Amino acid sequence: MYADFLSEVKCDPWGAVSYLQKSERLEEEQAAAESSVLLGGGTGSDMLDARNSPVCVINAQGNFQMTNKLLQQLYGYKRGELDGKNVSMLMPQPFSGRHNTYLRNYLTTGKAKIMGTVREVLGLHRDRYVFPARILVTKLSGDGMDSVFMGVFKPVEVDPDLARVYATPGGVVLCADACFAD
């Protein structure tokens, strides 16, 4: 707004451009610092890691609009294999079956349960094993069915000597991690 004031009221377009560039740079630095803190970082090297994280963008139906190379590598997919598919394919049951309902509930009520917070989730690799990751979900733009969301991921370090099996209280095995693939 101050850039508009400089440009229109004070007739200073050069000052407006300079002010706008400075404000954009500060916003980028602040966003990088916030995502670093949210993803568990805090130092300069962690901030760099947060900027180079696996990222996906989905629409209100949960379909991929964009995935970066790091996300494709993390989940074991090749370029273009995720395009237009539903994000729930990256989650094991029961989470994958519930995800579209979570999206629909957010779009109808506007009450965010995961937005802007870092959550530890299970990712489902293409080879059908699971792995833990942290995710930060934000709404990029739009309202209702025009909404667009972005997820930034950070893999969680796991003990390679520890195998994990996820089961229901009744003993039904839902999924297992990569240690069971051997």
JSON list of N, CA, C and O in Angstrom, two decimals, residues 18-67:
[
{"chain": "A", "resi": 18, "resn": "SER", "atom": "N", "xyz": [11.46, 0.75, -5.53]},
{"chain": "A", "resi": 18, "resn": "SER", "atom": "CA", "xyz": [12.48, 0.42, -4.54]},
{"chain": "A", "resi": 18, "resn": "SER", "atom": "C", "xyz": [11.84, -0.12, -3.26]},
{"chain": "A", "resi": 18, "resn": "SER", "atom": "O", "xyz": [12.27, -1.14, -2.71]},
{"chain": "A", "resi": 19, "resn": "TYR", "atom": "N", "xyz": [10.79, 0.56, -2.79]},
{"chain": "A", "resi": 19, "resn": "TYR", "atom": "CA", "xyz": [10.10, 0.13, -1.58]},
{"chain": "A", "resi": 19, "resn": "TYR", "atom": "C", "xyz": [9.47, -1.25, -1.79]},
{"chain": "A", "resi": 19, "resn": "TYR", "atom": "O", "xyz": [9.56, -2.12, -0.92]},
{"chain": "A", "resi": 20, "resn": "LEU", "atom": "N", "xyz": [8.86, -1.48, -2.93]},
{"chain": "A", "resi": 20, "resn": "LEU", "atom": "CA", "xyz": [8.21, -2.75, -3.23]},
{"chain": "A", "resi": 20, "resn": "LEU", "atom": "C", "xyz": [9.22, -3.89, -3.27]},
{"chain": "A", "resi": 20, "resn": "LEU", "atom": "O", "xyz": [8.98, -4.97, -2.72]},
{"chain": "A", "resi": 21, "resn": "GLN", "atom": "N", "xyz": [10.38, -3.67, -3.87]},
{"chain": "A", "resi": 21, "resn": "GLN", "atom": "CA", "xyz": [11.43, -4.69, -3.92]},
{"chain": "A", "resi": 21, "resn": "GLN", "atom": "C", "xyz": [11.94, -5.04, -2.52]},
{"chain": "A", "resi": 21, "resn": "GLN", "atom": "O", "xyz": [12.14, -6.20, -2.19]},
{"chain": "A", "resi": 22, "resn": "LYS", "atom": "N", "xyz": [12.14, -4.01, -1.69]},
{"chain": "A", "resi": 22, "resn": "LYS", "atom": "CA", "xyz": [12.60, -4.26, -0.33]},
{"chain": "A", "resi": 22, "resn": "LYS", "atom": "C", "xyz": [11.56, -5.05, 0.46]},
{"chain": "A", "resi": 22, "resn": "LYS", "atom": "O", "xyz": [11.90, -5.97, 1.19]},
{"chain": "A", "resi": 23, "resn": "SER", "atom": "N", "xyz": [10.29, -4.69, 0.33]},
{"chain": "A", "resi": 23, "resn": "SER", "atom": "CA", "xyz": [9.25, -5.37, 1.09]},
{"chain": "A", "resi": 23, "resn": "SER", "atom": "C", "xyz": [9.10, -6.83, 0.63]},
{"chain": "A", "resi": 23, "resn": "SER", "atom": "O", "xyz": [8.91, -7.72, 1.45]},
{"chain": "A", "resi": 24, "resn": "GLU", "atom": "N", "xyz": [9.22, -7.08, -0.67]},
{"chain": "A", "resi": 24, "resn": "GLU", "atom": "CA", "xyz": [9.15, -8.45, -1.16]},
{"chain": "A", "resi": 24, "resn": "GLU", "atom": "C", "xyz": [10.31, -9.29, -0.64]},
{"chain": "A", "resi": 24, "resn": "GLU", "atom": "O", "xyz": [10.14, -10.44, -0.25]},
{"chain": "A", "resi": 25, "resn": "ARG", "atom": "N", "xyz": [11.52, -8.72, -0.64]},
{"chain": "A", "resi": 25, "resn": "ARG", "atom": "CA", "xyz": [12.68, -9.43, -0.13]},
{"chain": "A", "resi": 25, "resn": "ARG", "atom": "C", "xyz": [12.50, -9.76, 1.35]},
{"chain": "A", "resi": 25, "resn": "ARG", "atom": "O", "xyz": [12.78, -10.87, 1.80]},
{"chain": "A", "resi": 26, "resn": "LEU", "atom": "N", "xyz": [12.01, -8.80, 2.14]},
{"chain": "A", "resi": 26, "resn": "LEU", "atom": "CA", "xyz": [11.78, -9.03, 3.56]},
{"chain": "A", "resi": 26, "resn": "LEU", "atom": "C", "xyz": [10.71, -10.10, 3.79]},
{"chain": "A", "resi": 26, "resn": "LEU", "atom": "O", "xyz": [10.85, -10.94, 4.69]},
{"chain": "A", "resi": 27, "resn": "GLU", "atom": "N", "xyz": [9.66, -10.09, 2.99]},
{"chain": "A", "resi": 27, "resn": "GLU", "atom": "CA", "xyz": [8.61, -11.11, 3.11]},
{"chain": "A", "resi": 27, "resn": "GLU", "atom": "C", "xyz": [9.16, -12.49, 2.81]},
{"chain": "A", "resi": 27, "resn": "GLU", "atom": "O", "xyz": [8.83, -13.46, 3.49]},
{"chain": "A", "resi": 28, "resn": "GLU", "atom": "N", "xyz": [10.00, -12.61, 1.78]},
{"chain": "A", "resi": 28, "resn": "GLU", "atom": "CA", "xyz": [10.61, -13.90, 1.44]},
{"chain": "A", "resi": 28, "resn": "GLU", "atom": "C", "xyz": [11.51, -14.39, 2.57]},
{"chain": "A", "resi": 28, "resn": "GLU", "atom": "O", "xyz": [11.48, -15.56, 2.94]},
{"chain": "A", "resi": 29, "resn": "GLU", "atom": "N", "xyz": [12.32, -13.50, 3.14]},
{"chain": "A", "resi": 29, "resn": "GLU", "atom": "CA", "xyz": [13.20, -13.88, 4.24]},
{"chain": "A", "resi": 29, "resn": "GLU", "atom": "C", "xyz": [12.39, -14.30, 5.45]},
{"chain": "A", "resi": 29, "resn": "GLU", "atom": "O", "xyz": [12.73, -15.28, 6.12]},
{"chain": "A", "resi": 30, "resn": "GLN", "atom": "N", "xyz": [11.30, -13.59, 5.74]},
{"chain": "A", "resi": 30, "resn": "GLN", "atom": "CA", "xyz": [10.47, -13.93, 6.88]},
{"chain": "A", "resi": 30, "resn": "GLN", "atom": "C", "xyz": [9.79, -15.27, 6.66]},
{"chain": "A", "resi": 30, "resn": "GLN", "atom": "O", "xyz": [9.74, -16.09, 7.58]},
{"chain": "A", "resi": 31, "resn": "ALA", "atom": "N", "xyz": [9.28, -15.52, 5.46]},
{"chain": "A", "resi": 31, "resn": "ALA", "atom": "CA", "xyz": [8.64, -16.80, 5.17]},
{"chain": "A", "resi": 31, "resn": "ALA", "atom": "C", "xyz": [9.62, -17.95, 5.28]},
{"chain": "A", "resi": 31, "resn": "ALA", "atom": "O", "xyz": [9.31, -19.01, 5.82]},
{"chain": "A", "resi": 32, "resn": "ALA", "atom": "N", "xyz": [10.85, -17.75, 4.81]},
{"chain": "A", "resi": 32, "resn": "ALA", "atom": "CA", "xyz": [11.87, -18.79, 4.90]},
{"chain": "A", "resi": 32, "resn": "ALA", "atom": "C", "xyz": [12.22, -19.07, 6.36]},
{"chain": "A", "resi": 32, "resn": "ALA", "atom": "O", "xyz": [12.36, -20.22, 6.77]},
{"chain": "A", "resi": 33, "resn": "ALA", "atom": "N", "xyz": [12.34, -18.02, 7.15]},
{"chain": "A", "resi": 33, "resn": "ALA", "atom": "CA", "xyz": [12.66, -18.19, 8.57]},
{"chain": "A", "resi": 33, "resn": "ALA", "atom": "C", "xyz": [11.53, -18.90, 9.30]},
{"chain": "A", "resi": 33, "resn": "ALA", "atom": "O", "xyz": [11.76, -19.79, 10.11]},
{"chain": "A", "resi": 34, "resn": "GLU", "atom": "N", "xyz": [10.28, -18.53, 9.00]},
{"chain": "A", "resi": 34, "resn": "GLU", "atom": "CA", "xyz": [9.14, -19.18, 9.64]},
{"chain": "A", "resi": 34, "resn": "GLU", "atom": "C", "xyz": [9.06, -20.65, 9.27]},
{"chain": "A", "resi": 34, "resn": "GLU", "atom": "O", "xyz": [8.83, -21.50, 10.11]},
{"chain": "A", "resi": 35, "resn": "SER", "atom": "N", "xyz": [9.25, -20.98, 7.99]},
{"chain": "A", "resi": 35, "resn": "SER", "atom": "CA", "xyz": [9.16, -22.38, 7.60]},
{"chain": "A", "resi": 35, "resn": "SER", "atom": "C", "xyz": [10.31, -23.17, 8.21]},
{"chain": "A", "resi": 35, "resn": "SER", "atom": "O", "xyz": [10.15, -24.32, 8.59]},
{"chain": "A", "resi": 36, "resn": "SER", "atom": "N", "xyz": [11.47, -22.56, 8.37]},
{"chain": "A", "resi": 36, "resn": "SER", "atom": "CA", "xyz": [12.59, -23.24, 9.00]},
{"chain": "A", "resi": 36, "resn": "SER", "atom": "C", "xyz": [12.26, -23.56, 10.46]},
{"chain": "A", "resi": 36, "resn": "SER", "atom": "O", "xyz": [12.50, -24.67, 10.92]},
{"chain": "A", "resi": 37, "resn": "VAL", "atom": "N", "xyz": [11.70, -22.60, 11.17]},
{"chain": "A", "resi": 37, "resn": "VAL", "atom": "CA", "xyz": [11.34, -22.83, 12.56]},
{"chain": "A", "resi": 37, "resn": "VAL", "atom": "C", "xyz": [10.24, -23.87, 12.65]},
{"chain": "A", "resi": 37, "resn": "VAL", "atom": "O", "xyz": [10.29, -24.79, 13.45]},
{"chain": "A", "resi": 38, "resn": "LEU", "atom": "N", "xyz": [9.23, -23.77, 11.77]},
{"chain": "A", "resi": 38, "resn": "LEU", "atom": "CA", "xyz": [8.12, -24.71, 11.81]},
{"chain": "A", "resi": 38, "resn": "LEU", "atom": "C", "xyz": [8.56, -26.13, 11.48]},
{"chain": "A", "resi": 38, "resn": "LEU", "atom": "O", "xyz": [8.02, -27.09, 12.01]},
{"chain": "A", "resi": 39, "resn": "LEU", "atom": "N", "xyz": [9.53, -26.27, 10.62]},
{"chain": "A", "resi": 39, "resn": "LEU", "atom": "CA", "xyz": [9.98, -27.60, 10.24]},
{"chain": "A", "resi": 39, "resn": "LEU", "atom": "C", "xyz": [11.07, -28.12, 11.17]},
{"chain": "A", "resi": 39, "resn": "LEU", "atom": "O", "xyz": [11.68, -29.14, 10.90]},
{"chain": "A", "resi": 40, "resn": "GLY", "atom": "N", "xyz": [11.34, -27.42, 12.24]},
{"chain": "A", "resi": 40, "resn": "GLY", "atom": "CA", "xyz": [12.27, -27.93, 13.23]},
{"chain": "A", "resi": 40, "resn": "GLY", "atom": "C", "xyz": [13.68, -27.42, 13.07]},
{"chain": "A", "resi": 40, "resn": "GLY", "atom": "O", "xyz": [14.59, -27.98, 13.65]},
{"chain": "A", "resi": 41, "resn": "GLY", "atom": "N", "xyz": [13.88, -26.40, 12.29]},
{"chain": "A", "resi": 41, "resn": "GLY", "atom": "CA", "xyz": [15.22, -25.87, 12.05]},
{"chain": "A", "resi": 41, "resn": "GLY", "atom": "C", "xyz": [15.52, -24.73, 12.97]},
{"chain": "A", "resi": 41, "resn": "GLY", "atom": "O", "xyz": [15.16, -24.71, 14.12]},
{"chain": "A", "resi": 42, "resn": "GLY", "atom": "N", "xyz": [16.18, -23.74, 12.44]},
{"chain": "A", "resi": 42, "resn": "GLY", "atom": "CA", "xyz": [16.50, -22.57, 13.23]},
{"chain": "A", "resi": 42, "resn": "GLY", "atom": "C", "xyz": [17.82, -21.96, 12.83]},
{"chain": "A", "resi": 42, "resn": "GLY", "atom": "O", "xyz": [18.02, -20.79, 12.98]},
{"chain": "A", "resi": 43, "resn": "THR", "atom": "N", "xyz": [18.73, -22.76, 12.30]},
{"chain": "A", "resi": 43, "resn": "THR", "atom": "CA", "xyz": [20.01, -22.22, 11.87]},
{"chain": "A", "resi": 43, "resn": "THR", "atom": "C", "xyz": [19.97, -21.97, 10.38]},
{"chain": "A", "resi": 43, "resn": "THR", "atom": "O", "xyz": [19.05, -22.39, 9.69]},
{"chain": "A", "resi": 44, "resn": "GLY", "atom": "N", "xyz": [21.00, -21.30, 9.87]},
{"chain": "A", "resi": 44, "resn": "GLY", "atom": "CA", "xyz": [21.04, -20.99, 8.45]},
{"chain": "A", "resi": 44, "resn": "GLY", "atom": "C", "xyz": [21.04, -22.22, 7.58]},
{"chain": "A", "resi": 44, "resn": "GLY", "atom": "O", "xyz": [20.39, -22.26, 6.55]},
{"chain": "A", "resi": 45, "resn": "SER", "atom": "N", "xyz": [21.76, -23.28, 7.98]},
{"chain": "A", "resi": 45, "resn": "SER", "atom": "CA", "xyz": [21.78, -24.49, 7.15]},
{"chain": "A", "resi": 45, "resn": "SER", "atom": "C", "xyz": [20.43, -25.17, 7.16]},
{"chain": "A", "resi": 45, "resn": "SER", "atom": "O", "xyz": [20.01, -25.76, 6.16]},
{"chain": "A", "resi": 46, "resn": "ASP", "atom": "N", "xyz": [19.71, -25.13, 8.29]},
{"chain": "A", "resi": 46, "resn": "ASP", "atom": "CA", "xyz": [18.37, -25.70, 8.33]},
{"chain": "A", "resi": 46, "resn": "ASP", "atom": "C", "xyz": [17.41, -24.92, 7.44]},
{"chain": "A", "resi": 46, "resn": "ASP", "atom": "O", "xyz": [16.52, -25.47, 6.83]},
{"chain": "A", "resi": 47, "resn": "MET", "atom": "N", "xyz": [17.60, -23.60, 7.39]},
{"chain": "A", "resi": 47, "resn": "MET", "atom": "CA", "xyz": [16.76, -22.78, 6.55]},
{"chain": "A", "resi": 47, "resn": "MET", "atom": "C", "xyz": [16.93, -23.18, 5.08]},
{"chain": "A", "resi": 47, "resn": "MET", "atom": "O", "xyz": [15.98, -23.27, 4.35]},
{"chain": "A", "resi": 48, "resn": "LEU", "atom": "N", "xyz": [18.16, -23.45, 4.69]},
{"chain": "A", "resi": 48, "resn": "LEU", "atom": "CA", "xyz": [18.42, -23.88, 3.33]},
{"chain": "A", "resi": 48, "resn": "LEU", "atom": "C", "xyz": [17.72, -25.20, 3.06]},
{"chain": "A", "resi": 48, "resn": "LEU", "atom": "O", "xyz": [17.14, -25.41, 2.01]},
{"chain": "A", "resi": 49, "resn": "ASP", "atom": "N", "xyz": [17.75, -26.12, 4.04]},
{"chain": "A", "resi": 49, "resn": "ASP", "atom": "CA", "xyz": [17.07, -27.40, 3.89]},
{"chain": "A", "resi": 49, "resn": "ASP", "atom": "C", "xyz": [15.56, -27.20, 3.74]},
{"chain": "A", "resi": 49, "resn": "ASP", "atom": "O", "xyz": [14.91, -27.89, 2.98]},
{"chain": "A", "resi": 50, "resn": "ALA", "atom": "N", "xyz": [15.00, -26.26, 4.50]},
{"chain": "A", "resi": 50, "resn": "ALA", "atom": "CA", "xyz": [13.56, -26.02, 4.42]},
{"chain": "A", "resi": 50, "resn": "ALA", "atom": "C", "xyz": [13.17, -25.48, 3.05]},
{"chain": "A", "resi": 50, "resn": "ALA", "atom": "O", "xyz": [12.11, -25.79, 2.54]},
{"chain": "A", "resi": 51, "resn": "ARG", "atom": "N", "xyz": [14.05, -24.70, 2.45]},
{"chain": "A", "resi": 51, "resn": "ARG", "atom": "CA", "xyz": [13.75, -24.17, 1.12]},
{"chain": "A", "resi": 51, "resn": "ARG", "atom": "C", "xyz": [13.87, -25.25, 0.06]},
{"chain": "A", "resi": 51, "resn": "ARG", "atom": "O", "xyz": [13.27, -25.15, -1.00]},
{"chain": "A", "resi": 52, "resn": "ASN", "atom": "N", "xyz": [14.66, -26.26, 0.30]},
{"chain": "A", "resi": 52, "resn": "ASN", "atom": "CA", "xyz": [14.87, -27.34, -0.66]},
{"chain": "A", "resi": 52, "resn": "ASN", "atom": "C", "xyz": [14.17, -28.61, -0.19]},
{"chain": "A", "resi": 52, "resn": "ASN", "atom": "O", "xyz": [14.77, -29.67, -0.16]},
{"chain": "A", "resi": 53, "resn": "SER", "atom": "N", "xyz": [12.92, -28.48, 0.15]},
{"chain": "A", "resi": 53, "resn": "SER", "atom": "CA", "xyz": [12.14, -29.60, 0.66]},
{"chain": "A", "resi": 53, "resn": "SER", "atom": "C", "xyz": [11.21, -30.16, -0.40]},
{"chain": "A", "resi": 53, "resn": "SER", "atom": "O", "xyz": [10.87, -29.47, -1.36]},
{"chain": "A", "resi": 54, "resn": "PRO", "atom": "N", "xyz": [10.78, -31.40, -0.21]},
{"chain": "A", "resi": 54, "resn": "PRO", "atom": "CA", "xyz": [9.74, -31.94, -1.08]},
{"chain": "A", "resi": 54, "resn": "PRO", "atom": "C", "xyz": [8.46, -31.11, -0.93]},
{"chain": "A", "resi": 54, "resn": "PRO", "atom": "O", "xyz": [8.04, -30.81, 0.18]},
{"chain": "A", "resi": 55, "resn": "VAL", "atom": "N", "xyz": [7.86, -30.73, -2.06]},
{"chain": "A", "resi": 55, "resn": "VAL", "atom": "CA", "xyz": [6.69, -29.86, -2.06]},
{"chain": "A", "resi": 55, "resn": "VAL", "atom": "C", "xyz": [5.65, -30.37, -3.05]},
{"chain": "A", "resi": 55, "resn": "VAL", "atom": "O", "xyz": [6.00, -30.85, -4.12]},
{"chain": "A", "resi": 56, "resn": "CYS", "atom": "N", "xyz": [4.38, -30.26, -2.66]},
{"chain": "A", "resi": 56, "resn": "CYS", "atom": "CA", "xyz": [3.30, -30.54, -3.61]},
{"chain": "A", "resi": 56, "resn": "CYS", "atom": "C", "xyz": [2.23, -29.46, -3.47]},
{"chain": "A", "resi": 56, "resn": "CYS", "atom": "O", "xyz": [2.08, -28.85, -2.42]},
{"chain": "A", "resi": 57, "resn": "VAL", "atom": "N", "xyz": [1.51, -29.24, -4.56]},
{"chain": "A", "resi": 57, "resn": "VAL", "atom": "CA", "xyz": [0.39, -28.31, -4.58]},
{"chain": "A", "resi": 57, "resn": "VAL", "atom": "C", "xyz": [-0.81, -29.10, -5.06]},
{"chain": "A", "resi": 57, "resn": "VAL", "atom": "O", "xyz": [-0.74, -29.80, -6.08]},
{"chain": "A", "resi": 58, "resn": "ILE", "atom": "N", "xyz": [-1.92, -29.01, -4.30]},
{"chain": "A", "resi": 58, "resn": "ILE", "atom": "CA", "xyz": [-3.15, -29.73, -4.67]},
{"chain": "A", "resi": 58, "resn": "ILE", "atom": "C", "xyz": [-4.31, -28.76, -4.78]},
{"chain": "A", "resi": 58, "resn": "ILE", "atom": "O", "xyz": [-4.27, -27.66, -4.21]},
{"chain": "A", "resi": 59, "resn": "ASN", "atom": "N", "xyz": [-5.35, -29.18, -5.48]},
{"chain": "A", "resi": 59, "resn": "ASN", "atom": "CA", "xyz": [-6.56, -28.37, -5.57]},
{"chain": "A", "resi": 59, "resn": "ASN", "atom": "C", "xyz": [-7.56, -28.81, -4.50]},
{"chain": "A", "resi": 59, "resn": "ASN", "atom": "O", "xyz": [-7.26, -29.68, -3.67]},
{"chain": "A", "resi": 60, "resn": "ALA", "atom": "N", "xyz": [-8.76, -28.26, -4.53]},
{"chain": "A", "resi": 60, "resn": "ALA", "atom": "CA", "xyz": [-9.77, -28.53, -3.51]},
{"chain": "A", "resi": 60, "resn": "ALA", "atom": "C", "xyz": [-10.27, -29.97, -3.56]},
{"chain": "A", "resi": 60, "resn": "ALA", "atom": "O", "xyz": [-10.81, -30.47, -2.57]},
{"chain": "A", "resi": 61, "resn": "GLN", "atom": "N", "xyz": [-10.11, -30.64, -4.68]},
{"chain": "A", "resi": 61, "resn": "GLN", "atom": "CA", "xyz": [-10.51, -32.04, -4.80]},
{"chain": "A", "resi": 61, "resn": "GLN", "atom": "C", "xyz": [-9.41, -32.98, -4.32]},
{"chain": "A", "resi": 61, "resn": "GLN", "atom": "O", "xyz": [-9.60, -34.20, -4.28]},
{"chain": "A", "resi": 62, "resn": "GLY", "atom": "N", "xyz": [-8.24, -32.44, -4.01]},
{"chain": "A", "resi": 62, "resn": "GLY", "atom": "CA", "xyz": [-7.12, -33.25, -3.55]},
{"chain": "A", "resi": 62, "resn": "GLY", "atom": "C", "xyz": [-6.23, -33.74, -4.67]},
{"chain": "A", "resi": 62, "resn": "GLY", "atom": "O", "xyz": [-5.34, -34.56, -4.45]},
{"chain": "A", "resi": 63, "resn": "ASN", "atom": "N", "xyz": [-6.44, -33.24, -5.88]},
{"chain": "A", "resi": 63, "resn": "ASN", "atom": "CA", "xyz": [-5.64, -33.67, -7.03]},
{"chain": "A", "resi": 63, "resn": "ASN", "atom": "C", "xyz": [-4.38, -32.81, -7.16]},
{"chain": "A", "resi": 63, "resn": "ASN", "atom": "O", "xyz": [-4.43, -31.60, -6.98]},
{"chain": "A", "resi": 64, "resn": "PHE", "atom": "N", "xyz": [-3.28, -33.48, -7.52]},
{"chain": "A", "resi": 64, "resn": "PHE", "atom": "CA", "xyz": [-2.01, -32.78, -7.66]},
{"chain": "A", "resi": 64, "resn": "PHE", "atom": "C", "xyz": [-2.08, -31.76, -8.79]},
{"chain": "A", "resi": 64, "resn": "PHE", "atom": "O", "xyz": [-2.52, -32.07, -9.90]},
{"chain": "A", "resi": 65, "resn": "GLN", "atom": "N", "xyz": [-1.61, -30.56, -8.50]},
{"chain": "A", "resi": 65, "resn": "GLN", "atom": "CA", "xyz": [-1.42, -29.53, -9.50]},
{"chain": "A", "resi": 65, "resn": "GLN", "atom": "C", "xyz": [0.05, -29.42, -9.85]},
{"chain": "A", "resi": 65, "resn": "GLN", "atom": "O", "xyz": [0.40, -29.09, -10.97]},
{"chain": "A", "resi": 66, "resn": "MET", "atom": "N", "xyz": [0.92, -29.72, -8.84]},
{"chain": "A", "resi": 66, "resn": "MET", "atom": "CA", "xyz": [2.36, -29.63, -9.03]},
{"chain": "A", "resi": 66, "resn": "MET", "atom": "C", "xyz": [3.05, -30.45, -7.96]},
{"chain": "A", "resi": 66, "resn": "MET", "atom": "O", "xyz": [2.61, -30.49, -6.82]},
{"chain": "A", "resi": 67, "resn": "THR", "atom": "N", "xyz": [4.12, -31.14, -8.36]},
{"chain": "A", "resi": 67, "resn": "THR", "atom": "CA", "xyz": [5.01, -31.80, -7.41]},
{"chain": "A", "resi": 67, "resn": "THR", "atom": "C", "xyz": [6.44, -31.48, -7.85]},
{"chain": "A", "resi": 67, "resn": "THR", "atom": "O", "xyz": [6.70, -31.38, -9.04]}
]
